[in-house]
Short mmCIF file of C-alpha atoms and ligand atoms in Angstrom, two decimals:
data_model
loop_
_atom_site.label_atom_id
_atom_site.label_comp_id
_atom_site.label_asym_id
_atom_site.label_seq_id
_atom_site.Cartn_x
_atom_site.Cartn_y
_atom_site.Cartn_z
CA MET A 11 -15.60 8.59 9.66
CA GLU A 12 -18.81 8.71 11.53
CA LEU A 13 -22.02 10.73 11.23
CA THR A 14 -22.75 12.31 14.60
CA ASN A 15 -25.06 15.24 15.59
CA LYS A 16 -22.06 17.41 14.89
CA GLY A 17 -21.87 16.25 11.38
CA TYR A 18 -19.18 13.87 9.79
CA THR A 19 -16.33 13.45 12.20
CA ILE A 20 -13.10 11.52 12.71
CA GLY A 21 -12.22 11.13 16.56
CA ASP A 22 -14.41 14.18 17.35
CA VAL A 23 -12.86 16.38 14.78
CA ASN A 24 -15.41 17.84 12.43
CA LEU A 25 -14.40 17.27 8.69
CA LEU A 26 -15.85 20.64 7.55
CA GLN A 27 -13.53 22.18 10.16
CA VAL A 28 -10.62 20.40 8.62
CA THR A 29 -11.35 21.92 5.15
CA LYS A 30 -11.88 25.32 6.78
CA GLU A 31 -8.59 25.16 8.45
CA PHE A 32 -6.41 23.48 5.84
CA GLY A 33 -8.39 24.06 2.71
CA ALA A 34 -9.57 21.45 0.08
CA PRO A 35 -8.65 19.17 -1.56
CA VAL A 36 -7.02 17.60 1.46
CA TYR A 37 -6.26 13.98 2.43
CA VAL A 38 -7.20 13.18 5.95
CA TYR A 39 -5.92 10.14 7.78
CA ASP A 40 -7.41 8.63 10.98
CA ALA A 41 -4.47 7.60 13.16
CA ASP A 42 -6.71 5.42 15.48
CA GLN A 43 -8.08 3.42 12.46
CA ILE A 44 -4.43 2.74 11.31
CA VAL A 45 -3.52 1.59 14.81
CA ALA A 46 -6.58 -0.59 15.11
CA ASN A 47 -5.99 -2.07 11.79
CA TYR A 48 -2.44 -3.05 12.62
CA HIS A 49 -3.51 -4.79 15.83
CA GLU A 50 -6.31 -6.58 14.31
CA LEU A 51 -4.15 -8.13 11.65
CA LYS A 52 -1.28 -8.89 14.13
CA ASP A 53 -3.71 -10.49 16.60
CA ALA A 54 -5.07 -12.79 13.87
CA PHE A 55 -1.91 -14.55 13.76
CA LYS A 56 -1.48 -15.10 17.50
CA GLY A 57 0.44 -18.35 18.34
CA VAL A 58 3.38 -17.79 16.00
CA ASP A 59 6.08 -15.13 15.96
CA VAL A 60 4.40 -12.80 13.47
CA HIS A 61 5.84 -9.50 12.11
CA LEU A 62 4.10 -7.10 10.03
CA LYS A 63 6.13 -5.10 7.59
CA TYR A 64 4.13 -2.29 6.42
CA ALA A 65 4.16 -1.97 2.61
CA CYS A 66 4.77 1.68 2.61
CA LYS A 67 4.18 2.37 -1.09
CA ALA A 68 0.61 2.50 -0.06
CA LEU A 69 1.18 5.71 1.93
CA THR A 70 4.61 7.05 2.72
CA ASN A 71 3.92 10.16 4.68
CA ILE A 72 6.71 10.26 7.38
CA SER A 73 4.19 10.72 10.17
CA VAL A 74 2.31 7.64 9.16
CA LEU A 75 5.58 5.75 9.10
CA LYS A 76 6.41 6.94 12.57
CA LEU A 77 2.95 6.00 13.80
CA LEU A 78 3.36 2.41 12.58
CA LYS A 79 6.94 2.22 13.93
CA LYS A 80 5.62 3.27 17.37
CA GLU A 81 3.08 0.31 17.18
CA GLY A 82 5.92 -2.08 16.43
CA ALA A 83 5.66 -2.54 12.73
CA GLY A 84 8.48 -3.03 10.37
CA LEU A 85 8.61 -1.75 6.70
CA ASP A 86 8.42 -3.36 3.35
CA THR A 87 10.08 -1.03 0.71
CA VAL A 88 10.28 -1.29 -3.00
CA SER A 89 12.85 1.43 -3.69
CA ILE A 90 15.95 2.68 -2.04
CA GLN A 91 14.13 6.06 -1.58
CA GLU A 92 11.36 4.45 0.40
CA ALA A 93 14.00 2.68 2.52
CA ARG A 94 15.68 6.00 3.27
CA LEU A 95 12.29 7.54 4.25
CA GLY A 96 11.98 4.58 6.55
CA LEU A 97 15.28 5.20 8.17
CA GLN A 98 14.31 8.93 8.59
CA ALA A 99 11.20 7.91 10.30
CA GLY A 100 13.29 5.85 12.87
CA PHE A 101 13.07 2.33 11.55
CA SER A 102 16.39 0.61 11.99
CA ALA A 103 17.82 -0.84 8.90
CA SER A 104 17.27 -4.52 10.14
CA GLU A 105 13.50 -3.82 10.37
CA ILE A 106 13.34 -2.75 6.71
CA LEU A 107 12.79 -5.36 4.02
CA PHE A 108 14.01 -4.34 0.61
CA THR A 109 11.70 -5.85 -2.17
CA PRO A 110 12.36 -4.15 -5.36
CA ASN A 111 11.86 -5.28 -8.93
CA SER A 112 13.73 -4.63 -12.16
CA ILE A 113 16.52 -2.62 -10.45
CA GLY A 114 20.15 -2.46 -11.22
CA PHE A 115 22.77 -4.13 -9.01
CA ASP A 116 23.83 -0.62 -7.90
CA GLU A 117 20.72 -0.18 -5.87
CA ILE A 118 21.18 -3.52 -4.24
CA LYS A 119 24.59 -2.39 -3.21
CA GLN A 120 23.26 0.74 -1.62
CA ALA A 121 20.72 -1.37 0.23
CA VAL A 122 23.38 -3.71 1.57
CA ASP A 123 25.44 -0.63 2.61
CA LEU A 124 22.51 0.66 4.51
CA GLY A 125 22.04 -2.75 6.24
CA LEU A 126 18.59 -3.56 4.90
CA VAL A 127 17.19 -7.04 4.64
CA ILE A 128 17.66 -7.95 1.04
CA ASN A 129 15.07 -9.68 -0.99
CA ILE A 130 16.20 -10.98 -4.30
CA ASP A 131 13.74 -11.69 -7.20
CA GLU A 132 15.83 -12.62 -10.28
CA LEU A 133 18.47 -15.31 -10.85
CA ASN A 134 21.13 -13.07 -12.49
CA LEU A 135 20.99 -10.71 -9.57
CA LEU A 136 21.31 -13.62 -7.20
CA GLU A 137 24.36 -14.78 -8.95
CA ARG A 138 25.83 -11.27 -8.91
CA PHE A 139 24.94 -10.96 -5.30
CA GLY A 140 26.84 -14.30 -4.51
CA ASN A 141 29.71 -13.16 -6.49
CA GLU A 142 29.96 -9.85 -4.61
CA TYR A 143 29.05 -10.83 -1.03
CA GLY A 144 29.57 -14.66 -0.79
CA ASN A 145 28.56 -15.79 2.69
CA LYS A 146 28.95 -12.24 4.21
CA VAL A 147 25.53 -10.85 3.53
CA PRO A 148 22.44 -12.94 3.85
CA CYS A 149 19.48 -12.56 1.60
CA CYS A 150 15.77 -13.58 1.26
CA ILE A 151 14.56 -15.02 -2.01
CA ARG A 152 11.28 -13.87 -3.59
CA LEU A 153 9.63 -17.06 -5.18
CA ASN A 154 6.80 -16.86 -7.71
CA PRO A 155 4.43 -19.71 -6.74
CA HIS A 156 2.22 -19.08 -9.89
CA ILE A 157 -0.92 -18.60 -8.08
CA MET A 158 -3.60 -16.40 -9.47
CA ALA A 159 -4.81 -13.96 -6.79
CA GLY A 160 -7.51 -11.51 -6.99
CA GLY A 161 -9.77 -11.05 -9.95
CA ASN A 162 -7.79 -8.37 -11.80
CA SER A 163 -4.49 -8.82 -13.80
CA HIS A 164 -3.42 -5.48 -12.89
CA ILE A 165 -3.16 -6.36 -9.24
CA SER A 166 -2.21 -10.01 -9.46
CA VAL A 167 1.42 -10.47 -9.56
CA GLY A 168 1.94 -14.13 -8.79
CA HIS A 169 0.66 -15.74 -11.99
CA ILE A 170 2.81 -17.48 -14.56
CA ASP A 171 3.62 -14.59 -16.79
CA SER A 172 4.14 -12.16 -13.95
CA LYS A 173 7.51 -10.22 -13.90
CA PHE A 174 7.80 -10.69 -10.08
CA GLY A 175 9.95 -13.27 -8.33
CA ILE A 176 11.86 -16.36 -9.31
CA SER A 177 9.72 -19.24 -10.51
CA ILE A 178 9.16 -21.95 -7.94
CA TYR A 179 10.20 -24.34 -10.64
CA GLN A 180 13.72 -22.82 -10.63
CA VAL A 181 14.53 -23.75 -7.13
CA PRO A 182 16.97 -26.32 -8.27
CA HIS A 183 18.83 -23.51 -10.11
CA ILE A 184 18.62 -21.11 -7.08
CA LYS A 185 20.00 -24.00 -4.97
CA ARG A 186 22.90 -24.44 -7.38
CA ILE A 187 23.89 -20.75 -7.15
CA VAL A 188 23.29 -20.53 -3.38
CA GLU A 189 25.63 -23.53 -2.80
CA ASN A 190 28.21 -22.36 -5.25
CA TYR A 191 28.70 -19.01 -3.58
CA SER A 192 27.81 -20.16 0.02
CA ILE A 193 25.05 -17.51 0.13
CA LYS A 194 23.05 -17.58 3.40
CA VAL A 195 19.44 -17.57 2.48
CA ASN A 196 17.67 -16.21 5.66
CA GLY A 197 14.08 -15.96 4.21
CA LEU A 198 11.66 -17.10 1.51
CA HIS A 199 9.12 -14.66 0.25
CA MET A 200 6.00 -14.69 -1.87
CA HIS A 201 3.53 -11.92 -2.81
CA THR A 202 0.70 -13.00 -5.05
CA GLY A 203 -1.24 -9.75 -5.38
CA SER A 204 -4.16 -7.87 -4.07
CA ASP A 205 -7.68 -8.64 -3.15
CA ILE A 206 -7.12 -12.15 -1.65
CA LEU A 207 -10.34 -13.20 0.13
CA ASP A 208 -9.64 -16.51 1.79
CA ALA A 209 -6.86 -18.60 3.45
CA ASP A 210 -6.61 -21.04 0.39
CA VAL A 211 -4.65 -18.73 -1.69
CA PHE A 212 -2.12 -18.21 1.10
CA LEU A 213 -2.14 -21.91 2.05
CA LYS A 214 -1.52 -22.99 -1.55
CA GLY A 215 1.40 -20.63 -1.81
CA ALA A 216 2.58 -21.64 1.66
CA LYS A 217 2.71 -25.17 0.88
CA LEU A 218 4.95 -24.54 -2.10
CA LEU A 219 7.27 -22.43 0.06
CA TYR A 220 7.35 -25.08 2.80
CA GLU A 221 8.54 -27.62 0.21
CA ALA A 222 11.12 -25.18 -1.11
CA ALA A 223 12.28 -24.50 2.50
CA ASN A 224 13.86 -28.04 2.47
CA SER A 225 16.56 -26.70 0.07
CA PHE A 226 17.48 -23.84 2.41
CA PRO A 227 18.76 -24.86 6.03
CA ASP A 228 19.58 -21.21 7.31
CA LEU A 229 16.02 -19.70 7.15
CA GLU A 230 15.04 -17.34 9.86
CA PHE A 231 11.63 -16.14 8.41
CA MET A 232 9.01 -16.86 5.88
CA ASP A 233 7.23 -13.80 4.25
CA PHE A 234 3.75 -14.47 2.81
CA GLY A 235 3.34 -10.95 1.43
CA SER A 236 0.03 -9.26 1.45
CA GLY A 237 -3.10 -8.75 -0.60
CA PHE A 238 -5.80 -8.91 2.11
CA LYS A 239 -8.91 -7.72 0.51
CA VAL A 240 -10.46 -4.61 2.24
CA LYS A 241 -14.02 -3.21 1.99
CA TYR A 242 -14.57 -0.51 -0.58
CA ARG A 243 -18.42 -0.57 -0.75
CA GLU A 244 -21.30 -1.71 1.28
CA GLY A 245 -21.87 -5.37 0.86
CA ASP A 246 -18.27 -6.13 -0.34
CA VAL A 247 -17.06 -9.57 0.66
CA VAL A 248 -13.80 -8.97 2.51
CA ALA A 249 -10.97 -11.06 3.82
CA ASP A 250 -11.76 -12.63 7.20
CA VAL A 251 -8.31 -12.22 8.67
CA ASN A 252 -9.19 -14.13 11.85
CA LYS A 253 -10.22 -17.11 9.79
CA ILE A 254 -7.16 -16.81 7.49
CA GLY A 255 -5.03 -16.40 10.59
CA LYS A 256 -6.14 -19.63 12.30
CA LYS A 257 -5.52 -21.70 9.23
CA ILE A 258 -2.11 -20.27 8.53
CA VAL A 259 -0.89 -20.34 12.11
CA ALA A 260 -1.78 -24.07 12.22
CA SER A 261 0.00 -24.75 9.00
CA PHE A 262 2.95 -22.61 9.92
CA LYS A 263 3.42 -24.35 13.30
CA ALA A 264 3.43 -27.76 11.65
CA PHE A 265 5.91 -26.60 9.15
CA CYS A 266 8.29 -25.17 11.81
CA LYS A 267 8.07 -28.49 13.57
CA ASP A 268 9.14 -30.31 10.45
CA TYR A 269 11.84 -27.71 9.66
CA GLY A 270 13.07 -28.16 13.18
CA LYS A 271 13.21 -24.44 14.07
CA ASN A 272 10.58 -21.83 14.94
CA LEU A 273 10.85 -19.21 12.16
CA GLN A 274 9.31 -15.77 12.09
CA LEU A 275 6.22 -15.27 9.99
CA TRP A 276 6.16 -12.06 8.10
CA PHE A 277 3.39 -10.30 6.22
CA GLU A 278 3.56 -7.06 4.30
CA PRO A 279 0.18 -5.42 4.43
CA GLY A 280 -0.27 -2.03 2.71
CA LYS A 281 -4.07 -1.45 1.92
CA TYR A 282 -5.08 -3.42 5.00
CA LEU A 283 -3.43 -0.92 7.34
CA VAL A 284 -4.34 2.33 5.75
CA SER A 285 -6.96 2.18 3.02
CA ASN A 286 -10.04 2.75 5.15
CA ALA A 287 -8.21 5.23 7.38
CA GLY A 288 -7.85 7.79 4.62
CA PHE A 289 -10.41 10.23 3.03
CA LEU A 290 -9.88 12.65 0.17
CA LEU A 291 -12.04 15.78 0.98
CA VAL A 292 -12.88 17.73 -2.14
CA GLU A 293 -15.07 20.68 -2.79
CA THR A 294 -17.77 20.89 -5.39
CA ASN A 295 -17.10 23.46 -8.13
CA ILE A 296 -20.04 22.88 -10.52
CA VAL A 297 -23.32 20.99 -10.56
CA LYS A 298 -24.15 20.47 -14.25
CA GLN A 299 -27.25 18.98 -15.69
CA THR A 300 -26.91 17.38 -19.04
CA THR A 301 -29.35 15.38 -21.10
CA SER A 302 -28.51 12.17 -19.37
CA THR A 303 -27.12 12.85 -15.85
CA VAL A 304 -26.15 15.44 -13.25
CA PHE A 305 -22.43 15.99 -12.92
CA ALA A 306 -20.89 17.09 -9.71
CA GLY A 307 -17.51 18.58 -10.73
CA VAL A 308 -15.02 18.88 -7.87
CA ASN A 309 -11.72 20.56 -7.30
CA SER A 310 -9.63 17.38 -7.63
CA GLY A 311 -9.28 14.58 -10.14
CA GLN A 312 -7.25 11.53 -11.39
CA ASN A 313 -4.07 13.63 -10.59
CA HIS A 314 -4.86 13.20 -6.85
CA LEU A 315 -6.59 9.82 -6.80
CA LEU A 316 -5.78 7.52 -9.77
CA ARG A 317 -7.36 4.38 -8.60
CA PRO A 318 -10.84 4.88 -10.16
CA MET A 319 -9.37 5.58 -13.63
CA MET A 320 -6.53 3.18 -13.43
CA TYR A 321 -8.13 0.14 -11.81
CA ASP A 322 -11.75 0.95 -12.42
CA ALA A 323 -11.82 0.99 -8.53
CA TYR A 324 -14.95 1.78 -6.61
CA HIS A 325 -14.54 4.47 -4.01
CA HIS A 326 -17.52 5.23 -1.81
CA ILE A 327 -18.46 8.99 -1.82
CA VAL A 328 -20.31 11.01 0.79
CA ASN A 329 -21.63 14.52 0.90
CA VAL A 330 -20.12 15.82 4.09
CA SER A 331 -21.78 19.21 3.87
CA ASN A 332 -25.44 18.16 3.49
CA PRO A 333 -25.97 14.86 5.52
CA LYS A 334 -29.87 15.40 5.66
CA GLY A 335 -30.22 16.50 2.03
CA MET A 336 -32.47 14.46 -0.32
CA GLU A 337 -30.71 11.62 -2.15
CA ARG A 338 -30.13 12.30 -5.88
CA ILE A 339 -28.10 10.57 -8.51
CA TYR A 340 -24.76 12.13 -9.65
CA SER A 341 -21.65 11.34 -11.63
CA VAL A 342 -18.88 12.73 -9.63
CA VAL A 343 -16.10 14.07 -11.94
CA GLY A 344 -12.70 15.63 -11.54
CA TYR A 345 -11.32 18.98 -13.02
CA ILE A 346 -8.60 17.45 -15.14
CA CYS A 347 -8.86 17.64 -18.91
CA GLU A 348 -9.61 14.03 -19.32
CA SER A 349 -12.90 12.24 -18.61
CA ASP A 350 -11.73 11.73 -15.12
CA THR A 351 -14.52 10.25 -13.09
CA PHE A 352 -14.55 9.38 -9.35
CA GLY A 353 -17.90 7.57 -9.49
CA TYR A 354 -20.90 7.13 -11.89
CA ASP A 355 -24.55 7.06 -10.79
CA ARG A 356 -23.96 7.68 -7.14
CA ARG A 357 -26.66 8.38 -4.77
CA LEU A 358 -25.56 11.38 -2.75
CA ASN A 359 -27.46 13.77 -0.43
CA GLU A 360 -28.18 16.68 -2.64
CA VAL A 361 -24.98 18.37 -3.83
CA ARG A 362 -24.81 22.11 -3.96
CA VAL A 363 -21.88 24.26 -5.25
CA GLY A 364 -19.36 24.58 -2.43
CA ASP A 365 -20.30 21.26 -0.77
CA VAL A 366 -17.47 19.11 0.59
CA LEU A 367 -17.43 15.48 -0.58
CA ALA A 368 -15.50 12.76 1.07
CA ILE A 369 -14.04 10.03 -1.15
CA CYS A 370 -13.55 7.07 1.00
CA ASN A 371 -10.76 4.40 1.11
CA ALA A 372 -8.20 6.93 -0.05
CA GLY A 373 -5.49 6.00 2.53
CA ALA A 374 -3.82 3.44 0.28
CA TYR A 375 -2.45 4.30 -3.19
CA GLY A 376 -4.06 7.77 -3.00
CA PHE A 377 -1.53 10.50 -2.21
CA SER A 378 1.34 8.10 -3.11
CA MET A 379 0.10 7.69 -6.64
CA SER A 380 -0.73 11.41 -7.19
CA SER A 381 0.84 13.59 -9.77
CA ASN A 382 1.12 17.29 -10.90
CA TYR A 383 -0.78 16.62 -14.23
CA ASN A 384 -2.34 19.76 -15.53
CA SER A 385 0.21 21.54 -13.31
CA ARG A 386 -2.18 21.21 -10.37
CA PHE A 387 -0.77 21.17 -6.91
CA ARG A 388 -1.01 18.11 -4.91
CA PRO A 389 -3.18 18.28 -1.82
CA ALA A 390 -2.22 18.91 1.72
CA GLU A 391 -2.27 15.84 4.07
CA VAL A 392 -3.74 15.85 7.64
CA MET A 393 -3.64 13.37 10.28
CA ILE A 394 -6.23 13.13 13.08
CA TYR A 395 -4.23 12.12 16.11
CA LYS A 396 -5.44 12.10 19.65
CA GLY A 397 -8.43 14.20 18.95
CA LYS A 398 -6.57 16.77 16.95
CA ALA A 399 -5.89 17.57 13.31
CA HIS A 400 -2.21 17.88 12.46
CA LEU A 401 -1.01 19.09 9.10
CA ILE A 402 1.48 16.40 8.00
CA ARG A 403 2.24 17.79 4.46
CA LYS A 404 1.75 21.22 3.15
CA ARG A 405 -0.17 21.90 -0.03
CA GLU A 406 2.14 22.52 -3.00
CA ASP A 407 2.56 25.90 -4.56
CA LEU A 408 4.00 27.36 -7.81
CA ASN A 409 7.47 27.47 -6.26
CA TYR A 410 7.27 23.80 -5.74
CA LEU A 411 6.30 23.25 -9.35
CA MET A 412 9.21 25.38 -10.61
CA GLN A 413 11.90 24.46 -8.14
CA ASN A 414 13.68 21.91 -10.42
CA GLN A 415 12.97 23.57 -13.77
CA ILE A 416 15.69 25.49 -15.58
CA GLU A 417 14.96 28.33 -17.91
CA ILE A 418 17.43 28.58 -20.78
CA GLU A 419 18.11 31.72 -22.65
CA LEU A 420 16.49 31.63 -26.07
CA SER A 421 18.38 33.43 -28.69
C1 PLP B 274 2.42 -3.57 -2.89
C2 PLP B 274 3.03 -4.68 -2.17
C3 PLP B 274 2.42 -5.13 -0.92
C4 PLP B 274 1.28 -4.52 -0.38
O1 PLP B 274 0.01 -5.03 -1.05
P1 PLP B 274 -1.35 -4.44 -0.44
O2 PLP B 274 -2.32 -5.12 -1.39
O3 PLP B 274 -1.39 -2.99 -0.48
O4 PLP B 274 -1.45 -5.06 0.93
C5 PLP B 274 3.05 -6.09 -0.27
N1 PLP B 274 4.32 -6.65 -0.83
C6 PLP B 274 4.82 -6.29 -1.91
C7 PLP B 274 6.07 -6.86 -2.38
C8 PLP B 274 4.25 -5.30 -2.67
O5 PLP B 274 4.65 -4.98 -3.90
#
């Protein structure tokens, strides 16, 4: 999004025009930005056979999936439903990694039947997998290296008490199961969480995976997960992917030499590919002065963008309708019957009733975490692609809310 003499635009499309055409609230995605993010990250790991598996739980709209498929990405999926969406978007099964947690064996069977790349994160499941498939179906193993990533326990998933992965200390047990059932382990995986700033976190985990690799002779890839920290506000320190890339490429090359085979290097970026490409455009319903602040109340809320309430996440907000207005201080709040707040004490160009505000970094974990709380409809989604705004999801309506409900006769 940039401010030009035509107002706020994405790829020459005026954002006020988008709300006129498609209404508000509306999620808007910048396809060029997604493509640029993809190539920036991929290029950072030049020198090894790197593959990016888009962690599609961040944003699963089928047009976004197709866009990334076109650029050459694979997919990381955490449910059989995400995998099916991926197939629908044109990914072949072998390009889709299946990395679920706390699922039943039934779902693993479905994933095998679809031909997905299977990632196992629990010892009992591994044993069952071996029992069922022996050496006929390979699998990847999700290890937990017990590394604390990021500053927030909600988004850190690699620490000692995390529910994810098989402990790196249990490799001897994994090995026993693998050898007993002749399981072909084709990959080792770790994902330590979000908001990783520097190469050291990856390198610490990588070293542990390299050591573990000695126990598995059939590896074809190593998957270092994701968690690249992105910029949410001015002055945020962000992951320098080029610096991280150089260090990891060097260490991975050395590992491959030791291992005696050039493995593929996989990452599973979610946020990094789509966060800064998305904006939630909302309309101001009220401007309310209280004794201590001025509230700008908008026609959206935690039902559409949960991150501020769930993670205390900062999302930058911009008044798209009044770029030259005098700056004043506002608390931007939602219309849900909770104290749902998008941002406290924000300096915005003067906000008037009817003004359109853009909530930034809404591409990742925005729409995909939205709900119908308060029986509100979820927003439409629009993608700016080649200088044109395309509707990629219709706004919901009352029929949508009613479609699975069954009215019983009350006597
Ligand atoms: C959520 C998730 C990711 C993506 O994390 P980001 O912080 O969005 O990049 C990658 N891998 C797995 C297994 C995940 O669960």
